Amino acid sequence: MRSLDILRYTTSSIVGYRARSLLLLFAMAIGVASVILLTSLGEGARRYVTGEFSALGTHLLIILPGRSETTGGAPPLLGETPRDLNLDDALSLERIRQIRRIAPIAVGSAPVSWQGRERESMVLGTTADFLALRQLRMAQGRFLPAMDPHRSAPICILGSRVRKELFGSQSALGQWLRIGDRRFRVVGTLGSEGRSIGVDLQDVVIVPVASAQALFDTPSLFRILAEARTAADIPTAKAAVARAIRDRHEGEDDVTVITQDAVIATFNRIFRALTLTVAGIAAISLAVAGILIMNVMLVAVSQRTAEIGLLKALGATQHRILLLFLTEAGLLSLAGATIGLGLGSGAAWMVGEFYPALPMTPPSWAVFAALGTALSIGLVFGVLPARRAAALDPVIALAGR
Amino acid sequence: MICLRSACRDYLMGTQTVHALDGVDLDVEAGEYVAITGPSGSGKSTLLHIIGLLDRLSQGSYELDGDDVTHLSDDELALVRCETIGFVFQFFHLVPRLSAAANVELPLILGGIAAGEREERVQAVLQSFGLADRADHRPDQLSGGQRQRVAIARAMVTKPAILLADEPTGNLDRSSGKEVIHILETLNSDGLTLLVVTHDPELSARANRRLHIVDGAITKDERGAG
């Protein structure tokens, strides 16, 4: 039997048993498409978060009070009482050669009011370098001026949402507003893009660090941000920071230095786990599709026992009959998997169109796994029953039992 | 041509062994026209299947054309079926999704004949059975007589030496049945060895040789016009 004839014969049966073929294509396509779409979502979320962290700033080190044994994650809630970080700790880091700039951060929450409008807002005390370090953009006015960090000044910068809620369409620049029991003059407003981990910069009011410490009546800092000069400097910078703080804290290692890479790596791990979970769900849907494929194939082949018997009576060998059914199952599976691939990628693309921030591309391992599983299920369950039928005595097969 | 010696075929029905063929000795010469009759379950279909290599002997031996085919493998049997034996069944066994021409072409495709030659042979055989204008019809668009003629055409397209027919008229009305018998007898008079299993005494009376089977054994073997 020639290969062209095998193809012609199998296409005739694919077209001839239209309902069976369509069902099979459908099951296969759904299975493959769901794996591709779900893993695309997981992978997209992972890449989105990683991207967000990279946008935080480059070569960033975060210094937290308190000792954490793990890299990344939140500082410990319990345990020994750590020594607080203070402004002089922060300023001492400026002398480290590998550090380009630092920004101390003091944070608290206070009511912010202007002409009878009031809202509770996060107040963030920092220095002029914060703007460059976080790669923020001013919408109007200017940021904190470079000045002695120990000096307080009655000036503030508003996050875009705070500005909108207090001032509406009016200009905020130059206005005096009240934060807690002090008065501040608005010197600038932030652009609307500043959003990342934990703190939404659209919702903060930024004041000089000394002013924030006075406002909340505390000498301690929430954390210190530092920027290394180059990526290669990060490990040395990290060690130098730890050493500098230890020297100032009587030899105790009571701060945690997190590098941005470590944070990204942690989130990467979390999201890889998430993607795997999603892939597990997808694998279940693929398995369900596989069982459907299996059933359709079983029914289809048992319906055709008589045909197999006839082929045997006409002189077809067992091997040839198997080849016919293998080709048929292969063609159907391949077509179904291709349709599924198209559907899945199409759906992923559509989601990407609606949420451009999500980079929706299916991971290649998921594509291979989906196609491989679908194809092998299709082949195995197309061929197993055919093998059984082909091994029957022609007489019994002809009777269609 | 066909030579069966002490041929037995046992089936296991539950725990009971059924002797469908029980020590049959049979010689059929090339070009004979044999009718096989007998009550239901007597083993006449089994005998036909054994001769057609669709079934295997439990005991005894079978020589076809001087070659011992008793112990051939499945694939070797398939090859012999493909080359020397044609079948016609009571229920036609046409592939429903294929046209008449494609059904006739099937054994040639399985035999690996080139497309051009297949075309010619299919056309020729359809022509000779008066089916040229039905070539593109599917089985469900054909009458019973036409279907059986397509089935005969399919059996004959490989030019077999033996044609085995299992109740070829069993599912046909009288006139279609006559037509089919006429075709089979014409083929026989051209030298084809023809074995027909039938219930119909009128049909068996037309054969040159009549075998009667009861309980797996040949009880009557008559020759000459009945």
XYZ file of C-alpha atoms in Angstrom:
627
model
C 0.000 0.000 0.000
C 1.440 3.353 -1.006
C 1.716 6.223 1.459
C -0.394 8.485 -0.734
C -3.132 5.835 -0.708
C -2.859 5.542 3.062
C -3.349 9.304 3.338
C -6.292 9.230 0.942
C -7.955 6.346 2.751
C -7.539 7.964 6.173
C -8.799 11.352 5.013
C -11.838 9.617 3.537
C -12.604 8.122 6.936
C -11.914 11.402 8.762
C -14.353 13.167 6.459
C -16.719 10.199 6.469
C -17.097 10.061 10.253
C -17.612 13.785 10.551
C -19.177 13.893 14.023
C -16.448 11.715 15.487
C -13.703 13.763 13.847
C -15.168 17.079 14.983
C -15.592 15.847 18.555
C -12.035 14.707 18.602
C -10.673 17.935 17.158
C -12.738 19.855 19.681
C -11.504 17.870 22.674
C -7.925 18.066 21.526
C -8.124 21.784 20.751
C -9.710 22.642 24.107
C -7.105 20.671 26.007
C -4.141 22.204 24.246
C -5.620 25.708 24.219
C -6.336 25.660 27.944
C -2.801 24.608 28.793
C -1.356 27.321 26.623
C -3.681 30.038 27.864
C -3.310 29.177 31.548
C 0.454 28.916 31.473
C 0.599 32.154 29.489
C -1.341 33.842 32.272
C 0.960 32.488 34.974
C 4.071 33.338 33.025
C 2.672 36.775 32.177
C 2.014 37.516 35.846
C 5.527 36.439 36.743
C 7.127 38.596 34.096
C 4.878 41.504 35.016
C 5.948 41.423 38.666
C 9.607 40.971 37.760
C 9.302 43.941 35.439
C 7.701 46.039 38.165
C 10.599 45.291 40.478
C 13.148 46.144 37.872
C 11.343 49.456 37.404
C 11.891 50.186 41.079
C 15.289 51.589 40.293
C 18.583 50.164 39.316
C 21.137 48.471 41.565
C 18.984 49.117 44.582
C 19.798 48.078 48.144
C 17.181 48.290 50.845
C 18.363 48.518 54.446
C 15.796 47.503 57.063
C 16.127 47.637 60.812
C 16.061 44.175 62.376
C 17.799 40.986 61.481
C 16.350 38.570 59.024
C 17.983 35.249 58.343
C 16.450 34.898 54.942
C 17.029 37.011 51.901
C 14.006 38.827 50.640
C 10.595 38.799 52.227
C 9.336 40.890 55.085
C 11.462 41.774 58.108
C 10.802 39.578 61.137
C 7.823 40.579 63.199
C 9.029 38.947 66.404
C 12.383 38.244 67.946
C 15.038 40.401 69.566
C 14.289 44.112 69.690
C 16.515 45.668 67.083
C 18.256 48.939 67.356
C 16.543 51.503 65.189
C 18.124 53.003 62.143
C 18.619 56.729 62.407
C 19.541 59.523 60.082
C 23.233 59.405 60.930
C 23.313 55.710 60.065
C 21.943 56.678 56.665
C 24.388 59.519 56.152
C 27.327 57.310 57.101
C 26.517 55.134 54.067
C 27.199 58.055 51.731
C 30.892 57.627 52.440
C 30.961 54.125 50.961
C 32.728 54.246 47.594
C 30.385 51.760 45.818
C 27.272 53.705 46.818
C 26.198 56.433 44.421
C 23.356 57.898 46.430
C 21.160 57.123 49.389
C 17.695 58.118 50.546
C 16.589 57.688 54.154
C 12.902 57.040 54.530
C 10.688 57.846 57.495
C 7.065 56.939 57.136
C 3.920 57.648 59.052
C 0.265 58.303 58.538
C -1.317 61.673 59.215
C -4.415 63.676 58.256
C -3.745 66.087 55.430
C -6.168 68.977 55.021
C -6.668 71.997 52.826
C -9.597 74.422 53.082
C -11.852 72.037 54.929
C -10.994 68.996 52.776
C -9.153 66.381 54.711
C -7.881 62.895 54.060
C -5.656 60.476 55.883
C -2.476 60.030 53.925
C 0.854 58.336 54.125
C 3.576 60.861 54.814
C 7.000 59.924 53.538
C 10.056 61.805 54.800
C 13.130 61.579 52.609
C 15.852 63.585 50.893
C 16.444 65.072 47.441
C 18.099 61.930 46.087
C 14.898 59.927 46.445
C 13.650 61.326 43.121
C 16.627 60.027 41.125
C 16.874 56.832 43.119
C 13.286 55.815 42.465
C 13.381 57.234 38.948
C 10.329 59.356 39.540
C 9.053 62.161 37.367
C 7.653 65.472 38.575
C 4.331 66.574 37.135
C 4.662 70.152 38.352
C 7.063 72.209 40.420
C 10.214 70.749 41.881
C 11.230 68.016 44.316
C 12.826 68.497 47.731
C 15.901 70.724 47.422
C 19.340 69.377 48.295
C 19.850 70.564 51.854
C 21.063 69.428 55.226
C 19.009 66.306 56.000
C 18.902 67.268 59.675
C 17.027 70.463 58.894
C 13.302 70.396 58.646
C 11.491 72.618 56.205
C 7.772 73.315 55.760
C 7.574 72.109 52.184
C 5.882 69.082 50.661
C 5.363 67.245 47.368
C 1.995 65.616 46.649
C 1.327 62.294 44.988
C -0.997 62.662 42.021
C -4.063 61.181 43.713
C -3.638 63.200 46.886
C -3.379 66.323 44.769
C -6.527 65.465 42.853
C -8.543 64.701 45.958
C -7.535 67.826 47.865
C -7.300 70.350 45.076
C -9.412 68.945 42.283
C -8.798 71.055 39.212
C -7.205 73.913 41.125
C -3.486 74.461 41.161
C -1.788 73.049 44.251
C 1.577 74.754 43.765
C 2.354 77.335 46.420
C -0.661 76.445 48.548
C -0.275 75.908 52.267
C -1.843 72.790 53.673
C -1.936 71.180 57.066
C -0.335 67.839 57.853
C -1.093 66.718 61.395
C -0.518 69.870 63.444
C 1.973 71.525 61.105
C 1.637 73.634 58.010
C 3.475 72.830 54.761
C 3.701 74.590 51.414
C 3.237 72.525 48.263
C 6.296 72.896 46.047
C 5.627 70.139 43.531
C 3.426 67.258 42.465
C 4.468 63.821 41.262
C 3.608 62.236 37.959
C 1.067 59.459 38.014
C 3.327 56.528 37.098
C 5.064 56.002 40.448
C 3.615 52.751 41.727
C 5.450 49.794 43.100
C 5.675 47.247 45.888
C 3.721 48.152 48.934
C 3.731 51.902 48.621
C 1.604 53.584 46.025
C 3.404 56.842 45.428
C 0.223 58.389 44.076
C -1.128 58.295 47.609
C 1.771 59.826 49.533
C 2.825 63.239 50.652
C 6.613 63.673 50.602
C 8.286 65.985 53.110
C 11.926 66.465 54.198
C 13.023 63.569 56.376
C 13.654 65.756 59.447
C 10.162 67.229 59.123
C 8.618 63.759 59.036
C 10.618 62.705 62.098
C 9.449 65.816 63.931
C 5.884 65.255 62.797
C 5.827 61.708 64.119
C 8.138 62.508 66.995
C 10.608 59.732 66.309
C 14.336 59.701 65.479
C 14.111 56.338 63.710
C 13.889 55.540 60.030
C 11.543 53.122 58.288
C 14.315 52.039 55.947
C 17.194 53.327 53.900
C 17.417 53.032 50.142
C 20.867 53.001 48.595
C 21.971 52.776 44.999
C 25.150 50.968 44.037
C 27.253 52.478 41.270
C 27.173 49.395 39.020
C 25.579 45.988 39.113
C 28.978 44.457 39.873
C 29.295 46.697 42.917
C 26.151 45.343 44.547
C 27.736 42.500 46.579
C 30.625 44.707 47.796
C 28.225 47.523 48.531
C 26.008 45.165 50.475
C 28.931 43.973 52.607
C 30.197 47.532 53.103
C 26.761 48.710 54.203
C 26.466 45.890 56.694
C 29.964 46.668 58.010
C 29.281 50.398 58.317
C 26.089 49.845 60.281
C 27.716 47.205 62.456
C 30.481 49.681 63.332
C 27.902 52.227 64.363
C 25.807 49.714 66.299
C 28.540 48.466 68.594
C 29.405 45.429 66.538
C 25.883 44.054 66.258
C 24.441 42.867 62.990
C 20.995 44.270 63.554
C 19.962 45.340 60.081
C 18.897 43.443 57.050
C 20.212 44.446 53.649
C 18.057 43.298 50.795
C 19.263 43.652 47.262
C 16.809 44.177 44.510
C 18.059 41.017 42.805
C 17.195 38.991 45.880
C 13.688 40.420 45.942
C 13.220 39.764 42.281
C 14.579 36.250 42.690
C 12.142 35.594 45.517
C 9.183 36.802 43.526
C 10.436 34.853 40.571
C 10.350 31.734 42.678
C 6.886 32.508 43.960
C 5.552 33.090 40.509
C 7.299 30.083 39.065
C 5.448 28.062 41.692
C 2.279 29.829 40.648
C 2.899 29.019 37.002
C 3.476 25.408 37.924
C 0.201 25.366 39.845
C -1.588 26.827 36.889
C 0.157 24.304 34.668
C -1.116 21.586 36.994
C -4.657 22.835 36.512
C -4.046 22.938 32.794
C -2.673 19.419 32.907
C -5.906 18.277 34.529
C -7.916 19.868 31.761
C -5.614 18.200 29.285
C -6.159 14.876 31.036
C -9.925 15.385 30.861
C -9.601 16.173 27.185
C -7.432 13.085 26.889
C -10.144 10.898 28.386
C -12.639 12.406 25.976
C -10.262 11.699 23.110
C -9.820 8.177 24.413
C -13.566 7.558 24.547
C -14.245 8.969 21.124
C -11.434 6.871 19.699
C -12.628 3.715 21.458
C -16.183 4.146 20.229
C -15.033 5.072 16.750
C -12.806 2.053 16.412
C -15.324 -0.397 17.821
C -17.879 0.968 15.360
C -15.424 0.093 12.681
C -14.595 -3.443 13.730
C -16.539 -4.688 10.713
C -14.501 -2.466 8.449
C -11.316 -3.847 9.964
C -12.645 -7.368 9.400
C -13.392 -6.523 5.795
C -9.908 -5.116 5.264
C -8.489 -8.328 6.667
C -10.720 -10.451 4.434
C -9.550 -8.410 1.464
C -5.970 -9.266 2.330
C -4.738 -6.461 4.559
C -2.147 -7.521 7.123
C -2.482 -6.605 10.769
C 0.477 -4.288 10.407
C -1.202 -2.427 7.549
C -4.458 -1.982 9.436
C -2.515 -0.575 12.378
C -0.698 1.782 10.065
C -4.026 3.025 8.708
C -5.424 3.742 12.150
C -2.155 5.221 13.356
C -2.135 7.615 10.414
C -5.738 8.518 11.052
C -5.230 9.133 14.762
C -2.029 11.015 14.003
C -3.653 13.294 11.434
C -6.598 14.028 13.718
C -4.401 14.604 16.762
C -2.050 16.823 14.830
C -4.905 18.887 13.428
C -6.541 19.146 16.852
C -3.296 20.143 18.529
C -2.615 22.745 15.841
C -6.090 24.218 16.227
C -5.599 24.224 20.002
C -2.254 25.950 19.633
C -3.874 28.587 17.424
C -6.824 29.060 19.789
C -4.633 29.243 22.884
C -2.159 31.670 21.368
C -5.019 33.728 19.952
C -6.731 33.946 23.330
C -3.425 34.821 25.002
C -2.890 37.532 22.402
C -6.394 38.919 23.026
C -5.784 39.068 26.778
C -2.519 40.824 26.009
C -4.416 43.362 23.907
C -6.799 44.127 26.773
C -4.090 44.184 29.439
C -0.997 45.437 27.650
C 0.974 45.392 30.901
C 0.813 41.570 30.995
C 3.423 40.057 28.685
C 1.331 37.094 27.470
C 3.572 34.526 25.833
C 3.168 30.834 26.577
C 6.364 29.304 27.967
C 7.855 26.927 25.425
C 7.915 23.970 27.820
C 4.131 24.331 28.194
C 3.644 24.330 24.439
C 5.740 21.202 24.046
C 4.091 19.458 26.977
C 0.600 20.263 25.706
C 1.315 19.183 22.148
C 3.199 16.095 23.262
C 0.519 14.926 25.657
C -2.333 15.536 23.251
C -0.549 13.795 20.401
C 0.464 10.789 22.428
C -2.985 10.358 23.980
C -4.554 10.614 20.533
C -2.116 8.123 19.049
C -2.202 5.630 21.882
C -5.968 5.553 22.160
C -6.433 5.572 18.435
C -4.131 2.616 18.006
C -4.822 0.453 21.069
C -8.418 -0.434 20.150
C -7.435 -0.755 16.493
C -4.710 -3.174 17.508
C -7.219 -5.253 19.396
C -9.596 -5.240 16.438
C -6.799 -6.067 14.007
C -5.784 -9.056 16.114
C -9.308 -10.509 15.987
C -10.150 -13.349 13.646
C -11.481 -11.751 10.486
C -14.695 -13.721 10.837
C -15.408 -12.297 14.281
C -14.369 -8.792 13.243
C -16.614 -8.994 10.176
C -19.567 -9.822 12.368
C -18.772 -6.529 14.123
C -18.540 -7.990 17.597
C -7.010 -27.091 -5.897
C -8.573 -27.225 -2.445
C -7.629 -30.213 -0.329
C -8.874 -30.586 3.260
C -7.893 -33.615 5.333
C -9.589 -34.511 8.644
C -10.361 -30.832 9.088
C -11.656 -29.946 12.536
C -12.629 -26.588 13.919
C -13.586 -26.400 17.589
C -15.010 -23.405 19.363
C -15.125 -22.910 23.058
C -18.606 -21.776 24.031
C -18.302 -21.054 27.717
C -17.030 -24.342 29.119
C -18.391 -26.432 26.292
C -16.441 -27.299 23.177
C -18.449 -27.063 19.980
C -17.238 -28.986 16.948
C -18.185 -26.698 14.107
C -16.230 -28.918 11.717
C -15.688 -32.494 12.645
C -13.234 -34.362 10.451
C -14.044 -33.033 7.012
C -12.240 -34.439 3.962
C -12.822 -32.397 0.841
C -11.221 -32.005 -2.581
C -12.325 -29.299 -4.968
C -10.844 -29.075 -8.474
C -10.181 -25.833 -10.271
C -13.248 -24.538 -12.117
C -15.796 -26.444 -10.052
C -19.139 -24.955 -9.055
C -19.962 -26.186 -5.541
C -23.046 -25.412 -3.510
C -22.839 -25.988 0.245
C -26.144 -26.506 2.032
C -27.207 -27.514 5.491
C -29.277 -26.392 8.451
C -28.338 -23.329 10.509
C -25.324 -23.942 12.704
C -24.288 -27.013 10.765
C -20.859 -25.546 10.059
C -21.241 -24.594 6.408
C -20.129 -20.995 6.966
C -17.214 -22.232 9.048
C -16.175 -24.484 6.171
C -16.297 -21.515 3.807
C -14.254 -19.360 6.209
C -11.671 -22.115 6.572
C -11.378 -22.451 2.822
C -11.140 -18.658 2.538
C -8.365 -18.559 5.167
C -10.453 -16.265 7.360
C -10.379 -18.948 10.018
C -7.879 -21.606 11.085
C -8.189 -25.311 11.595
C -7.993 -26.737 15.108
C -6.816 -30.049 13.644
C -6.206 -31.512 10.220
C -4.514 -30.004 7.204
C -5.356 -27.711 4.330
C -3.555 -27.556 1.013
C -4.369 -24.762 -1.386
C -2.981 -25.021 -4.929
C -0.589 -27.695 -3.705
C 0.805 -25.509 -0.900
C 0.228 -26.388 2.729
C -1.437 -23.321 4.224
C -2.371 -24.895 7.563
C 0.374 -23.221 9.525
C 0.975 -19.944 7.723
C 1.302 -16.794 9.800
C -1.442 -14.166 9.815
C 0.469 -11.946 7.424
C 1.148 -14.799 5.003
C -2.529 -15.725 5.100
C -3.416 -12.113 4.337
C -1.178 -12.222 1.276
C -2.758 -15.463 0.005
C -6.255 -14.027 0.551
C -5.263 -10.915 -1.293
C -3.934 -12.819 -4.311
C -6.069 -15.908 -4.757
C -9.384 -15.583 -2.966
C -12.420 -13.384 -3.484
C -15.291 -13.088 -1.013
C -18.920 -12.181 -1.422
C -20.941 -11.803 1.771
C -24.644 -11.951 2.555
C -24.540 -8.418 3.987
C -22.312 -7.058 1.190
C -19.837 -5.456 3.616
C -19.246 -2.375 1.526
C -17.534 0.571 3.203
C -20.452 3.010 3.539
C -18.472 6.234 3.145
C -16.738 5.181 -0.071
C -18.194 5.314 -3.585
C -18.809 2.115 -5.536
C -15.606 2.663 -7.506
C -13.596 3.318 -4.330
C -14.980 0.150 -2.726
C -13.960 -1.878 -5.763
C -10.560 -0.198 -5.725
C -9.913 -1.154 -2.100
C -8.258 -4.574 -2.606
C -6.042 -3.085 -5.324
C -4.981 -0.298 -2.964
C -4.183 -2.872 -0.300
C -2.226 -4.825 -2.900
C -0.137 -1.765 -3.668
C -1.117 -1.475 -7.345
C -0.234 1.855 -9.022
C -3.020 4.415 -9.335
C -3.153 4.415 -13.136
C -3.536 0.641 -13.393
C -6.099 0.622 -10.577
C -8.250 3.110 -12.431
C -8.259 0.963 -15.558
C -9.050 -2.266 -13.771
C -11.825 -0.717 -11.677
C -13.416 0.815 -14.767
C -13.192 -2.483 -16.650
C -14.734 -4.558 -13.876
C -17.520 -2.035 -13.178
C -18.262 -1.988 -16.904
C -18.523 -5.759 -17.107
C -20.974 -5.875 -14.199
C -23.119 -3.080 -15.645
C -22.214 -0.620 -12.961
C -20.342 1.978 -15.020
C -23.015 4.622 -14.408
C -23.080 3.881 -10.667
C -19.345 4.293 -10.073
C -19.672 7.502 -8.066
C -22.644 6.401 -5.961
C -22.235 5.515 -2.335
C -23.636 2.139 -1.160
C -26.698 3.801 0.414
C -27.592 5.207 -3.006
C -27.624 1.751 -4.582
C -30.240 -1.007 -4.613
C -29.518 -4.347 -2.940
C -28.766 -6.031 -6.254
C -26.444 -3.244 -7.253
C -24.665 -3.422 -3.911
C -24.064 -7.142 -4.296
C -22.805 -6.560 -7.824
C -20.371 -3.962 -6.455
C -19.282 -6.522 -3.860
C -18.709 -9.135 -6.588
C -16.810 -6.578 -8.641
C -14.647 -5.902 -5.596
C -14.013 -9.623 -5.145
C -13.153 -10.080 -8.830
C -11.001 -7.010 -9.413
C -7.898 -8.823 -8.151
C -8.634 -11.715 -10.565
C -8.733 -14.427 -7.882
C -8.762 -18.140 -8.670
C -11.477 -18.908 -6.127
C -14.656 -17.019 -5.318
C -16.388 -17.802 -2.050
C -19.952 -16.587 -1.632
C -21.766 -16.800 1.704
C -25.521 -16.607 1.063
C -24.991 -14.117 -1.765
C -28.722 -13.919 -2.476
C -29.864 -14.165 1.139
C -30.535 -10.478 1.419
C -31.899 -9.838 -2.069
C -35.279 -9.956 -3.735
C -35.871 -12.689 -6.296
C -34.985 -10.862 -9.479
C -31.847 -9.259 -8.030
C -30.890 -12.675 -6.683
C -31.241 -14.213 -10.127
C -29.146 -11.468 -11.604
C -26.386 -12.070 -9.063
C -26.479 -15.843 -9.634
C -26.263 -15.265 -13.344
C -23.145 -13.163 -12.878
C -21.538 -15.740 -10.602
C -22.274 -18.577 -13.032
C -20.879 -16.602 -15.929
C -17.677 -16.102 -13.980
C -17.592 -19.831 -13.220
C -18.023 -20.749 -16.863
C -14.973 -18.556 -17.565
C -12.944 -20.889 -15.313
C -13.396 -19.437 -11.822
C -13.708 -21.920 -8.954
C -16.976 -21.040 -7.236
C -18.178 -22.137 -3.798
C -21.588 -20.899 -2.654
C -23.126 -21.380 0.764
C -26.911 -21.217 0.445
C -30.231 -22.088 1.990
C -31.994 -21.835 -1.305
C -32.659 -25.321 -2.836
C -33.320 -23.752 -6.222
C -29.878 -22.160 -6.188
C -28.078 -25.274 -4.954
C -29.805 -27.337 -7.653
C -28.012 -25.269 -10.307
C -24.541 -26.235 -9.067
C -22.528 -29.078 -10.582
C -21.722 -30.346 -7.124
C -23.726 -30.186 -3.946
C -22.338 -30.702 -0.443
C -24.745 -31.171 2.425
C -23.389 -30.598 5.904
C -24.943 -31.649 9.185
C -23.249 -31.141 12.551
C -19.882 -30.348 11.054
C -19.652 -33.356 8.771
C -20.370 -33.794 5.066
C -23.334 -36.111 4.782
C -23.988 -35.843 1.052
C -21.679 -35.092 -1.844
C -23.606 -35.162 -5.132
C -22.316 -34.364 -8.578
C -23.973 -33.558 -11.852
C -27.005 -31.393 -12.558
C -29.514 -31.699 -9.731
